[in-house]
mmCIF file of C-alpha atoms in Angstrom:
data_model
loop_
_atom_site.group_PDB
_atom_site.id
_atom_site.type_symbol
_atom_site.label_atom_id
_atom_site.label_comp_id
_atom_site.label_asym_id
_atom_site.label_seq_id
_atom_site.Cartn_x
_atom_site.Cartn_y
_atom_site.Cartn_z
ATOM 1 C CA MET A 1 0.000 0.000 0.000
ATOM 2 C CA LYS A 2 1.454 3.337 -1.073
ATOM 3 C CA ALA A 3 1.647 6.159 1.443
ATOM 4 C CA LYS A 4 -0.058 9.351 0.375
ATOM 5 C CA LYS A 5 2.336 12.134 -0.430
ATOM 6 C CA LYS A 6 2.058 14.998 2.022
ATOM 7 C CA PRO A 7 1.631 18.395 0.331
ATOM 8 C CA ASP A 8 4.721 20.570 0.348
ATOM 9 C CA ASN A 9 3.367 23.610 2.193
ATOM 10 C CA ASP A 10 6.599 25.581 1.782
ATOM 11 C CA SER A 11 6.393 25.256 -1.987
ATOM 12 C CA PHE A 12 2.670 26.096 -2.006
ATOM 13 C CA PHE A 13 3.233 29.091 0.257
ATOM 14 C CA GLN A 14 6.019 30.356 -2.037
ATOM 15 C CA LYS A 15 3.638 30.154 -5.012
ATOM 16 C CA VAL A 16 1.014 32.081 -3.024
ATOM 17 C CA TYR A 17 3.575 34.768 -2.188
ATOM 18 C CA GLN A 18 4.639 35.022 -5.838
ATOM 19 C CA VAL A 19 1.045 35.669 -6.905
ATOM 20 C CA ALA A 20 0.385 38.102 -4.046
ATOM 21 C CA ARG A 21 3.434 40.149 -5.024
ATOM 22 C CA LEU A 22 1.828 40.678 -8.454
ATOM 23 C CA ILE A 23 -1.365 42.272 -7.107
ATOM 24 C CA PRO A 24 -1.276 45.826 -8.425
ATOM 25 C CA TYR A 25 -1.179 48.813 -6.093
ATOM 26 C CA GLY A 26 -4.737 49.953 -5.342
ATOM 27 C CA ARG A 27 -6.290 46.583 -6.200
ATOM 28 C CA VAL A 28 -7.366 43.555 -4.138
ATOM 29 C CA THR A 29 -7.863 39.854 -4.695
ATOM 30 C CA THR A 30 -9.257 36.990 -2.656
ATOM 31 C CA TYR A 31 -7.856 33.907 -0.989
ATOM 32 C CA GLY A 32 -10.034 31.814 -3.289
ATOM 33 C CA ALA A 33 -8.907 33.593 -6.461
ATOM 34 C CA ILE A 34 -5.271 32.861 -5.628
ATOM 35 C CA ALA A 35 -6.096 29.236 -4.806
ATOM 36 C CA LYS A 36 -8.010 28.833 -8.074
ATOM 37 C CA TYR A 37 -5.160 30.371 -10.066
ATOM 38 C CA LEU A 38 -2.738 27.899 -8.481
ATOM 39 C CA GLY A 39 -4.984 24.983 -9.491
ATOM 40 C CA THR A 40 -6.073 24.250 -5.928
ATOM 41 C CA ALA A 41 -9.541 25.819 -5.859
ATOM 42 C CA GLY A 42 -10.481 24.240 -2.530
ATOM 43 C CA SER A 43 -7.481 25.560 -0.643
ATOM 44 C CA SER A 44 -8.407 29.166 0.119
ATOM 45 C CA ARG A 45 -7.790 28.532 3.823
ATOM 46 C CA MET A 46 -4.237 27.468 3.030
ATOM 47 C CA VAL A 47 -3.786 30.739 1.140
ATOM 48 C CA GLY A 48 -4.967 32.465 4.306
ATOM 49 C CA TRP A 49 -2.372 30.583 6.342
ATOM 50 C CA ALA A 50 0.283 31.667 3.870
ATOM 51 C CA MET A 51 -0.813 35.293 4.199
ATOM 52 C CA ASN A 52 -0.686 34.946 7.979
ATOM 53 C CA GLY A 53 3.022 34.089 7.742
ATOM 54 C CA ALA A 54 3.899 36.655 5.080
ATOM 55 C CA ASN A 55 5.073 39.245 7.615
ATOM 56 C CA ARG A 56 7.983 36.982 8.604
ATOM 57 C CA LEU A 57 9.522 37.028 5.116
ATOM 58 C CA GLU A 58 12.454 39.154 4.017
ATOM 59 C CA ASP A 59 10.787 40.034 0.712
ATOM 60 C CA THR A 60 7.661 42.122 1.145
ATOM 61 C CA VAL A 61 4.329 40.461 0.402
ATOM 62 C CA PRO A 62 1.338 42.819 0.196
ATOM 63 C CA ALA A 63 -0.870 40.560 2.311
ATOM 64 C CA HIS A 64 -3.207 43.496 3.010
ATOM 65 C CA ARG A 65 -4.407 43.232 -0.605
ATOM 66 C CA VAL A 66 -5.779 39.705 -0.051
ATOM 67 C CA ILE A 67 -9.301 39.646 1.396
ATOM 68 C CA ASN A 68 -12.257 37.276 1.500
ATOM 69 C CA ARG A 69 -14.729 36.681 -1.346
ATOM 70 C CA LYS A 70 -17.198 39.186 0.085
ATOM 71 C CA GLY A 71 -14.627 41.965 0.306
ATOM 72 C CA LEU A 72 -14.159 41.662 4.064
ATOM 73 C CA LEU A 73 -10.868 42.185 5.880
ATOM 74 C CA THR A 74 -11.022 38.805 7.609
ATOM 75 C CA GLY A 75 -7.236 38.655 8.038
ATOM 76 C CA LYS A 76 -6.931 41.989 9.829
ATOM 77 C CA HIS A 77 -6.186 40.392 13.205
ATOM 78 C CA HIS A 78 -2.873 39.072 11.789
ATOM 79 C CA PHE A 79 -1.516 42.598 11.339
ATOM 80 C CA GLY A 80 0.345 44.542 14.044
ATOM 81 C CA THR A 81 -2.673 46.589 15.115
ATOM 82 C CA PRO A 82 -6.411 46.067 14.516
ATOM 83 C CA ASP A 83 -6.549 48.937 11.995
ATOM 84 C CA LEU A 84 -3.256 48.395 10.133
ATOM 85 C CA MET A 85 -4.718 46.341 7.255
ATOM 86 C CA GLN A 86 -7.362 48.992 6.639
ATOM 87 C CA GLN A 87 -4.784 51.791 6.873
ATOM 88 C CA LEU A 88 -2.544 50.092 4.307
ATOM 89 C CA LEU A 89 -5.466 49.713 1.901
ATOM 90 C CA GLU A 90 -6.592 53.295 2.438
ATOM 91 C CA ASN A 91 -3.024 54.486 1.773
ATOM 92 C CA GLU A 92 -3.487 52.960 -1.685
ATOM 93 C CA GLY A 93 -6.765 54.818 -2.232
ATOM 94 C CA ILE A 94 -9.038 51.898 -1.354
ATOM 95 C CA GLU A 95 -12.082 52.913 0.670
ATOM 96 C CA VAL A 96 -12.969 50.605 3.561
ATOM 97 C CA GLU A 97 -16.109 50.818 5.706
ATOM 98 C CA ASP A 98 -17.026 48.435 8.512
ATOM 99 C CA ASP A 99 -14.106 46.136 7.575
ATOM 100 C CA LYS A 100 -15.368 45.873 3.972
ATOM 101 C CA VAL A 101 -13.736 47.121 0.773
ATOM 102 C CA MET A 102 -16.091 49.515 -0.982
ATOM 103 C CA ASP A 103 -16.421 49.078 -4.745
ATOM 104 C CA PHE A 104 -14.977 45.575 -4.376
ATOM 105 C CA LYS A 105 -16.063 44.390 -7.841
ATOM 106 C CA ARG A 106 -14.260 47.261 -9.571
ATOM 107 C CA LEU A 107 -11.086 46.812 -7.497
ATOM 108 C CA PHE A 108 -11.009 43.006 -7.734
ATOM 109 C CA TRP A 109 -7.910 41.650 -9.465
ATOM 110 C CA ASP A 110 -8.354 38.092 -10.736
ATOM 111 C CA PRO A 111 -5.008 36.375 -11.321
ATOM 112 C CA SER A 112 -6.689 33.767 -13.544
ATOM 113 C CA GLU A 113 -7.614 36.558 -15.961
ATOM 114 C CA GLU A 114 -4.724 38.949 -15.453
ATOM 115 C CA LEU A 115 -1.813 36.475 -15.470
ATOM 116 C CA ILE A 116 -2.340 34.766 -18.798
#
């Protein structure tokens, strides 16, 4: 009986970081959109885990630009202060109200469409 191969999280995380670094200034994407682009549509939570660890990397990853499918800042508690994620987005001209990106559809960057 063959043992199942364990997924290489480090490699997956590196792919997530590569995609996140391509998100344009002033735009946002979702955990699920990154997962889908990487061919692992059911792994949006793993993308979230990758974003959670992004602050420990030497190379900057704009984790603040990755939000949930409804436009909510669900990862904000992983930033230094409760308002830092929102502040970073607002510094890029993105309006946020009640932890939600306003005009989400217009600002949404889909790597499956943009990275062809």
